[in-house]
C-alpha positions as MATLAB code, in Angstrom:
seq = 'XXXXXXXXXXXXXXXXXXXXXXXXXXXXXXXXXXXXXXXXXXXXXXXXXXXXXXXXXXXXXXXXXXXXXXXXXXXXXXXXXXXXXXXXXXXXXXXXXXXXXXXXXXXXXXXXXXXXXXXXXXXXXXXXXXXXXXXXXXXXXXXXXXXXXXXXXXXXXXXXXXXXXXX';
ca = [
     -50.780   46.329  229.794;
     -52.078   42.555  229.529;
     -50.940   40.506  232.280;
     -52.751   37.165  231.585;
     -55.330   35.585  230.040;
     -58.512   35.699  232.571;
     -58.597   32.356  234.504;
     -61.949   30.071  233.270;
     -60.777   30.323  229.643;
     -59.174   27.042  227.786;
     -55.514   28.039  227.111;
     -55.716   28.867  223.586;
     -52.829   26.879  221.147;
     -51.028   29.356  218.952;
     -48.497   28.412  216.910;
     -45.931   30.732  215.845;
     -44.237   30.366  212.494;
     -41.251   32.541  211.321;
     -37.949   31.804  210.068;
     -36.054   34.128  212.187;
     -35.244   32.936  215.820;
     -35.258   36.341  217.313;
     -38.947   36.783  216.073;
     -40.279   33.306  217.111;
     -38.935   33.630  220.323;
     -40.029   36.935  221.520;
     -43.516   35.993  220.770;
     -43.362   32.684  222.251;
     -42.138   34.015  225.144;
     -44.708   37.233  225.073;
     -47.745   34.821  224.411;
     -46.429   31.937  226.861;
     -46.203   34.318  230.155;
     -49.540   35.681  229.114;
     -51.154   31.801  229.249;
     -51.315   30.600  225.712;
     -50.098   27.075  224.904;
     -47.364   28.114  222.263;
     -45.774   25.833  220.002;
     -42.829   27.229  217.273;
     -42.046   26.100  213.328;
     -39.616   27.925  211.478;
     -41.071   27.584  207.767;
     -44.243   26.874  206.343;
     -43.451   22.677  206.023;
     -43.365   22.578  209.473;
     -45.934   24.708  210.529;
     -48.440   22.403  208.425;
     -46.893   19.342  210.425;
     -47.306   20.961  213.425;
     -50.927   22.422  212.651;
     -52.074   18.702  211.589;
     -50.545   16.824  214.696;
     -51.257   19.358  217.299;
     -54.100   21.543  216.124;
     -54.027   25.242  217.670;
     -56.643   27.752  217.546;
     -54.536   30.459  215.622;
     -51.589   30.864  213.549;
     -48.914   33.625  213.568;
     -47.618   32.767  209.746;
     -44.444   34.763  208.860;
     -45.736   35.173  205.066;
     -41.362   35.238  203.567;
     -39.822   31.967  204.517;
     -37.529   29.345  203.079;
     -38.489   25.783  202.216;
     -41.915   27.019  201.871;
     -43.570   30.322  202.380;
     -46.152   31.736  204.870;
     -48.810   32.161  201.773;
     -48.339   29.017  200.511;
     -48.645   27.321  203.960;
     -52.072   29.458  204.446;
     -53.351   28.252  201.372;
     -52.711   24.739  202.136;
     -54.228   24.653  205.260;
     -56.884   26.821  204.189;
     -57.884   23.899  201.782;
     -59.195   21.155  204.437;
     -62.521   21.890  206.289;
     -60.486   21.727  209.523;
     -57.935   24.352  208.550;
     -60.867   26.931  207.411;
     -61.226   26.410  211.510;
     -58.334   27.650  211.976;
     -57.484   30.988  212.060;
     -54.065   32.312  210.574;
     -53.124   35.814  211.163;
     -50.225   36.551  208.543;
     -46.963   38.749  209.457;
     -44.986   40.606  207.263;
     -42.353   43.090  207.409;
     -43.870   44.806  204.303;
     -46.988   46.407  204.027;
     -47.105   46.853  200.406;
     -50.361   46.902  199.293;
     -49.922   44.110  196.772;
     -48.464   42.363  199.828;
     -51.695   42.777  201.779;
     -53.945   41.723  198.399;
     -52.050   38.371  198.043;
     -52.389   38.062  201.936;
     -55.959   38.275  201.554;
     -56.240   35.804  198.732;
     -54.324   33.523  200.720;
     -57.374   32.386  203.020;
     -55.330   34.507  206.046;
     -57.896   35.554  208.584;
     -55.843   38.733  209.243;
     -52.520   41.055  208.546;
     -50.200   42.402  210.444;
     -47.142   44.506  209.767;
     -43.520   43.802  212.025;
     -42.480   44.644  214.083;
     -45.738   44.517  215.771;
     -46.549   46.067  218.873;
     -47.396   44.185  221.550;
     -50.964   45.540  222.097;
     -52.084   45.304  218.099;
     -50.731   41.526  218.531;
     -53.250   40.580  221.499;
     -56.090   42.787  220.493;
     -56.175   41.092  217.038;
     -55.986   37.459  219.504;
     -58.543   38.907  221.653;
     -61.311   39.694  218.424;
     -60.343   36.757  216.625;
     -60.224   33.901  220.044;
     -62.288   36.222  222.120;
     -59.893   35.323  224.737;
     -60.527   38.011  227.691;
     -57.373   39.243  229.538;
     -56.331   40.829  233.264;
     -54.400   44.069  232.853;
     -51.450   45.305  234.971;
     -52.382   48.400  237.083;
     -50.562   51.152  235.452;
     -48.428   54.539  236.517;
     -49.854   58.086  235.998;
     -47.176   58.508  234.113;
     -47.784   54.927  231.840;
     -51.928   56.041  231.644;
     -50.864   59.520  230.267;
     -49.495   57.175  227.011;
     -46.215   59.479  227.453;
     -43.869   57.915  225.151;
     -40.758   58.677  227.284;
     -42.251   56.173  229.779;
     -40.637   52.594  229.570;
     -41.717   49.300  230.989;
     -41.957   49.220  234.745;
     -42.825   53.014  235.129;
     -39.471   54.575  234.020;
     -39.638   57.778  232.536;
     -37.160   59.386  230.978;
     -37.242   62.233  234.229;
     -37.059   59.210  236.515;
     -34.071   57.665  235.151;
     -32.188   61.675  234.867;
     -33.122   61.492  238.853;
     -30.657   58.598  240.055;
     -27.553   58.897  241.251;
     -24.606   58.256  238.749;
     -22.398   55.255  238.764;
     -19.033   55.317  241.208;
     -16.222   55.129  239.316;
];
């Protein structure tokens, strides 16, 4: 698991664009104990303010917003020399393929589908930023990819092993 960004590197900017708190914050919060510099928007008006004033290096656009969409936002930005810079990976929670041909037409860099997983989200950082992390030192039990094993090196025995509440 990815524990930080590899000291020596520039603190990438991302900024993270989606209209639903619950999704903004978990990846600012993901990406900000990690070492990115992470700013937040919640449509695609503001995340074209926020690009022009402060910047960053990538873009997670939410493509279905209010005010203005993801795809229109992309497009936008695409438009200026510095924006074509930038790169914009676009979420969505549907992974139509239409969805993923307007996407593309867009000028977005790259798709993903949410929820994401925390490891497809930094890989896709890591090709497109070449940003170069430290890893957490992992359980047998976490390196065997057993799906019963949570974070912190809980499996699903361990947690049947402790003693149960007093009433």
């Amino acid at each position: 698991r990815v524990s930080s960004v590899q000291p020596g590197q520039a603190a990438s900017k991302i900024l993270v664009v989606d209209d639903q708190l619950e999704n903004r914050d978990w990846l600012s919060k993901l990406l900000t104990v990690i070492g990115f510099s992470v700013r937040e928007a919640d449509n695609g008006e503001e995340a074209m303010r926020t690009w022009e004033q402060w910047n960053p290096d990538l873009i997670l656009m939410d493509v279905h917003m209010p005010v203005m969409d993801g795809l229109e936002a992309t497009r936008r930005i695409k438009m200026s020399p510095r924006g074509r810079e930038t790169t914009i990976i676009a979420l969505t929670a549907s992974a139509m393929d239409d969805d993923q041909q307007r996407v593309a037409t867009s000028g977005a860099d790259d798709f993903l589908a949410k929820p994401c997983h925390e490891y497809e989200l930094l890989e896709k950082i890591h090709v497109h930023l070449n940003v170069v992390y430290n890893y957490e030192e992992t359980t047998d039990d976490q390196a065997s990819g057993d799906p019963t094993v949570l974070s912190g090196g809980w499996s699903a025995k361990r947690l049947g092993e402790l003693p149960l509440p007093l009433g």
